[in-house]
Short mmCIF file of C-alpha atoms in Angstrom, two decimals:
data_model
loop_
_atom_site.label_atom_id
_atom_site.label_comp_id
_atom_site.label_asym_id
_atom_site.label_seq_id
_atom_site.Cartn_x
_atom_site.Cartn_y
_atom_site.Cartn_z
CA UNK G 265 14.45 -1.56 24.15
CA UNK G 266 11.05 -3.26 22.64
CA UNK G 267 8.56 -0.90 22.39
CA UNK G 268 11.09 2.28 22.33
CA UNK G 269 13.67 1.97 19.47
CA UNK G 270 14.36 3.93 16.42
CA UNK G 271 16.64 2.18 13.86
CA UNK G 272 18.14 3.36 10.59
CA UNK G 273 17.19 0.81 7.70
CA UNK G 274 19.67 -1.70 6.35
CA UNK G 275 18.59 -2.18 2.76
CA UNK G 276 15.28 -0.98 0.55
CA UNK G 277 14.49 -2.14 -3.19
CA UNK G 278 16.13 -0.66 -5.90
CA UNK G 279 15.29 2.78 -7.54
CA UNK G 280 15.30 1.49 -11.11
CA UNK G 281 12.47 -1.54 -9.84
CA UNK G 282 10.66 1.01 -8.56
CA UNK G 283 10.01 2.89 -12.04
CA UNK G 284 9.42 -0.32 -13.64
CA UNK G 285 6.33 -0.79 -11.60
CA UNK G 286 4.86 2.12 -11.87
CA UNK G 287 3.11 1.18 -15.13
CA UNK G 288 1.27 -1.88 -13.64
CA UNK G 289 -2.44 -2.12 -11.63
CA UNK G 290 -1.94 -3.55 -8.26
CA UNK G 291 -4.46 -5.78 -9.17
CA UNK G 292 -1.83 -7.66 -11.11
CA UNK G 293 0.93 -7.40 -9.02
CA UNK G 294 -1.38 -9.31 -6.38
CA UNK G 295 -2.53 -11.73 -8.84
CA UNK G 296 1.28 -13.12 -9.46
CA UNK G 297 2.02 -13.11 -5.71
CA UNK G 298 -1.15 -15.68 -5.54
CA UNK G 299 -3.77 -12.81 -4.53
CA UNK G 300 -2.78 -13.96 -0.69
CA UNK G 301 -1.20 -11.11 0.42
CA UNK G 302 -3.40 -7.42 1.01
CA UNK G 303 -3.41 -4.76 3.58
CA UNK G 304 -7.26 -5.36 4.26
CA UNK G 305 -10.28 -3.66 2.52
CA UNK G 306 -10.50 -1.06 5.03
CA UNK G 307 -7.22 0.56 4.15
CA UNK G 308 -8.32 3.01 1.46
CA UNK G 309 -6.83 5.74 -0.69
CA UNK G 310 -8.27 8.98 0.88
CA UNK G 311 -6.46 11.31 -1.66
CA UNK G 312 -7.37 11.97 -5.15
CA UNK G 313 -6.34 8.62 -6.46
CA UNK G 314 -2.79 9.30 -7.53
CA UNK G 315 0.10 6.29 -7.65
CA UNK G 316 1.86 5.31 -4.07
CA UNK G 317 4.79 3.76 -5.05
CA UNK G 318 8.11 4.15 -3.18
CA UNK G 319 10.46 1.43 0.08
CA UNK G 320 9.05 1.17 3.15
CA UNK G 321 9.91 3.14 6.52
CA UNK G 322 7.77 1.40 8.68
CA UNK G 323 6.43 2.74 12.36
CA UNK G 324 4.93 0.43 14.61
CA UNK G 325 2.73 2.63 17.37
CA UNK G 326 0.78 2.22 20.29
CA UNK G 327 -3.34 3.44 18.79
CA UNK G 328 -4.11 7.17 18.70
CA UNK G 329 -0.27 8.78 19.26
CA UNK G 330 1.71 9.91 16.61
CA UNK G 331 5.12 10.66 18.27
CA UNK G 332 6.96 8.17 16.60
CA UNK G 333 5.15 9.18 13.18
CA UNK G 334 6.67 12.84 13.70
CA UNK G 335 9.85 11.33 14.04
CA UNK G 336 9.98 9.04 10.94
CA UNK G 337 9.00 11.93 8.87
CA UNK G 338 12.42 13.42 9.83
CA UNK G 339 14.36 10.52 8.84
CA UNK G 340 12.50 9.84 5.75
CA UNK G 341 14.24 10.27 2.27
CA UNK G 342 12.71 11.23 -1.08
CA UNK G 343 10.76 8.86 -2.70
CA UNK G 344 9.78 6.86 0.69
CA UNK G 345 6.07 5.48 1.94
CA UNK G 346 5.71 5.88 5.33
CA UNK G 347 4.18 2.75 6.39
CA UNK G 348 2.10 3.25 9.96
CA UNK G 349 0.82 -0.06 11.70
CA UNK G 350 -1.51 1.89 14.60
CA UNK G 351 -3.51 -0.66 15.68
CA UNK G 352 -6.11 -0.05 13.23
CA UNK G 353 -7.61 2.09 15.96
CA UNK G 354 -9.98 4.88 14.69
CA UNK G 355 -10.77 6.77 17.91
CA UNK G 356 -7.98 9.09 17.48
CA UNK G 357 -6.42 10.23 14.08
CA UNK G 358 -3.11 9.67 13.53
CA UNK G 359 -1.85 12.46 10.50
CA UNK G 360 -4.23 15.52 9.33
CA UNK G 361 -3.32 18.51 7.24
CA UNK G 362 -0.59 20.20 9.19
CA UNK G 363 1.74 16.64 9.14
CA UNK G 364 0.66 16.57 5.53
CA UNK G 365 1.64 19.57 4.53
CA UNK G 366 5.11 19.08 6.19
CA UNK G 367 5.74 15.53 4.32
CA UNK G 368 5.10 16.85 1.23
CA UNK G 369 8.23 19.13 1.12
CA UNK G 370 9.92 15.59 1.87
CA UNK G 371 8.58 14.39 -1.69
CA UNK G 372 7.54 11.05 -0.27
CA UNK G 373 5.84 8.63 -2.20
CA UNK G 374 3.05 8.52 0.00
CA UNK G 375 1.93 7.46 3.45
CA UNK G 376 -0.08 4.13 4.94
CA UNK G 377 -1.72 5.06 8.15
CA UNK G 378 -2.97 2.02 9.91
CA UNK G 379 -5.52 3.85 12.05
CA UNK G 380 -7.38 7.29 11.40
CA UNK G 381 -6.85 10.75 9.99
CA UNK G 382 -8.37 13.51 10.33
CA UNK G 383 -8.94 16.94 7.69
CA UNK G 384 -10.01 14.95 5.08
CA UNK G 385 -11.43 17.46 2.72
CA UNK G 386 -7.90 18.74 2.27
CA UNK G 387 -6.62 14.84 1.89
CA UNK G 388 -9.20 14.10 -0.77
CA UNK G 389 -8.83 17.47 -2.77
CA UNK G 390 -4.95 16.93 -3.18
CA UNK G 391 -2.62 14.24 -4.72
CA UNK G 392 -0.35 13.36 -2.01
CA UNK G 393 -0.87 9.23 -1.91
CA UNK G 394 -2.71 8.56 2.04
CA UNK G 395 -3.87 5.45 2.51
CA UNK G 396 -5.85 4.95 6.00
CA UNK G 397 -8.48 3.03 7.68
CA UNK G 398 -10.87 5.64 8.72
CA UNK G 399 -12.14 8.97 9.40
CA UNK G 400 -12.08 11.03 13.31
CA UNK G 401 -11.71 14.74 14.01
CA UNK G 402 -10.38 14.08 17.13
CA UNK G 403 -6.84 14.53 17.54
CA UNK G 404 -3.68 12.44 18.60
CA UNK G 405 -1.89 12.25 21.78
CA UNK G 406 2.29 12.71 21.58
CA UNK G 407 3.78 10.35 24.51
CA UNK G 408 4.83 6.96 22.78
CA UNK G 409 5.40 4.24 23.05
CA UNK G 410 7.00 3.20 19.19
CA UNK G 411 9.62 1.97 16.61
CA UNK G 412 10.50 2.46 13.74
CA UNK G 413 12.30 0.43 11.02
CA UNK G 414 10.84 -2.95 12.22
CA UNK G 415 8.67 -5.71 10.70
CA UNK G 416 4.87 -5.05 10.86
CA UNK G 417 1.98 -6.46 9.71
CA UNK G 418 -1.45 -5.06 8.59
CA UNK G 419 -4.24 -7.69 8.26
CA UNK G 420 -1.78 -10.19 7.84
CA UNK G 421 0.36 -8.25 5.17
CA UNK G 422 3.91 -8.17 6.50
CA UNK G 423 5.84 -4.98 5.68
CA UNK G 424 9.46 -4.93 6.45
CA UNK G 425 12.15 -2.00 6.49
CA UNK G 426 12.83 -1.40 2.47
CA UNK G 427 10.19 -3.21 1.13
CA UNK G 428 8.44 -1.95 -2.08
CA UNK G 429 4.55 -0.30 -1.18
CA UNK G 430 1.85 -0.09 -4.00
CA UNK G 431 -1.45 1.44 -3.62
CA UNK G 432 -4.11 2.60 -6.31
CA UNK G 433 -7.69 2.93 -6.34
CA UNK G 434 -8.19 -1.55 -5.90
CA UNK G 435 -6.25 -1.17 -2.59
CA UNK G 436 -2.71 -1.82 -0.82
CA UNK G 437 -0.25 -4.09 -1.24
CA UNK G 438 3.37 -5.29 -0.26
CA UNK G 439 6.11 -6.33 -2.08
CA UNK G 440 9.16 -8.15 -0.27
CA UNK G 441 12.35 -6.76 -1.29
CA UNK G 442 13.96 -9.90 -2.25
CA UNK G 443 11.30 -11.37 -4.71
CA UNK G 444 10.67 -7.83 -6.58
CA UNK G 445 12.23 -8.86 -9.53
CA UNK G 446 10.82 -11.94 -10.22
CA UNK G 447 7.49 -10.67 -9.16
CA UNK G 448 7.23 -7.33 -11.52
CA UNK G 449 8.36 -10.04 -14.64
CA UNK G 450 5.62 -11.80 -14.04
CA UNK G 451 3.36 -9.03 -13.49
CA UNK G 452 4.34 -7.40 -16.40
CA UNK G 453 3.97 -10.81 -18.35
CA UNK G 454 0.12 -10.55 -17.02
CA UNK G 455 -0.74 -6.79 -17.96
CA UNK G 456 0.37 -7.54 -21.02
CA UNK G 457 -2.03 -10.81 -21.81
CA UNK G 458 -4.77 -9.03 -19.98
CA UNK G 459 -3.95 -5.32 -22.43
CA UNK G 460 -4.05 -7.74 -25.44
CA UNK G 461 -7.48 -9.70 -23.90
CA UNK G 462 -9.37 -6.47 -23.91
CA UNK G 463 -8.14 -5.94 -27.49
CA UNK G 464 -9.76 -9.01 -28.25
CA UNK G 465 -12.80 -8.21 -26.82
CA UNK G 466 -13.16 -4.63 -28.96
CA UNK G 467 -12.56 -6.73 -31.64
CA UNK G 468 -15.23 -9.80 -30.94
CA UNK G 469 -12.41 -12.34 -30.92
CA UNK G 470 -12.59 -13.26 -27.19
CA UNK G 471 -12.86 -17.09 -26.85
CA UNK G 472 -15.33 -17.55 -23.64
CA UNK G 473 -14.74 -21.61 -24.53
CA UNK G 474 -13.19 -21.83 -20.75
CA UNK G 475 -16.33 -20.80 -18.92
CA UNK G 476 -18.40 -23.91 -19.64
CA UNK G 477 -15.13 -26.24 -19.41
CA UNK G 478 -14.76 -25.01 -15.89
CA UNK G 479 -18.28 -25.75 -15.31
CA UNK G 480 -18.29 -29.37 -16.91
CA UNK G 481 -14.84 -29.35 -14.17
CA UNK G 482 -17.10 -29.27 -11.12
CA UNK G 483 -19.44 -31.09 -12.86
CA UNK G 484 -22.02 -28.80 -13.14
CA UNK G 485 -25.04 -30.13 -15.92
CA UNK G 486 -25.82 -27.94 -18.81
CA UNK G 487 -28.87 -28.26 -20.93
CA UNK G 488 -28.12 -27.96 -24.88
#
């Protein structure tokens, strides 16, 4: 029934993909996957920074009620992000302390929460990965509507069932499940030239020859 259905998910990225990407910067993930894909600026790490990394369990519900939420975190298995698309509503919060403290003895990988939260002092002094669009003390309501393991999409960024989630201190992104591979390659191909850049830079070997060749490109005058 739209609107009312929990489902079990049918596939999520692979464990061993998973560790590989723990060693790059978002930042370059997104650059490879044409820097068109981002969970919007407002979605911000309200924790103390730390890596969230882990497949998708994704909960689509109606602003300000966390029913569905409660109900995800019971189905969740180690490692996961739960992925909230709330309407980006910040009237009521979604997840405070006591939900917190309950998915961390499920050793997720984090959570995304669409929407609000609320005791945020205890958020920001501890490592568990929340992401979230906003602040509100007032509380959530516990009647539904929701679902659960189906496609949703946060400022454009689609998240599906099983998908991999990244988020660190530049933001939130999204990667589909069936062009991981190819995408961390290429990601790792780009930390790699950008670690060696910065080497050249220390060492006063950084050619800056592009800058005025992309200038004389949109033919932009320069005096000599």
């Amino acid at each position: 029934m739209l609107g009312l259905q929990v489902l079990n998910r049918k596939r999520l990225v692979d464990t061993n993909l998973i560790a590989r990407f723990r060693s790059l910067p978002v930042a370059n993930v997104s650059d490879v996957m044409a820097r068109m894909t981002a969970g919007g600026s407002r979605l911000r790490p309200m924790h103390d920074g730390s890596l969230l990394i882990g497949p998708a369990i994704t909960v689509k519900t109606r602003p300000g009620d966390n029913l569905f939420v409660h109900k995800a975190l019971d189905m969740v298995q180690p490692g996961d992000v739960v992925v909230v698309d709330a309407g980006g509503d910040l009237t009521n919060s979604i997840i405070g302390e006591m939900m917190l403290a309950y998915a961390a003895t499920k050793k997720l990988g984090g959570i995304v929460i669409n929407g609000a939260v609320r005791d945020v002092g205890s958020i920001r002094r501890g490592s568990f990965p929340v992401f979230a669009a906003g602040v509100t003390h007032r509380g959530p309501y516990k009647d539904g509507p929701g679902e659960i393991n189906v496609p949703i999409a946060i400022d454009g960024m689609v998240v599906e069932p099983g998908d991999l989630m990244l988020g660190d201190d530049d933001g939130l992104l999204c990667v589909p499940i069936a062009s991981a591979a190819a995408i961390y390659e290429k990601a790792a191909a780009k930390h790699a030239a950008e670690e060696a850049q910065i080497v050249a830079i220390a060492e006063g070997r950084y050619d800056r020859a592009w800058v005025d060749l992309a200038l004389q490109r949109i033919g932009c005058p320069l005096e000599s």
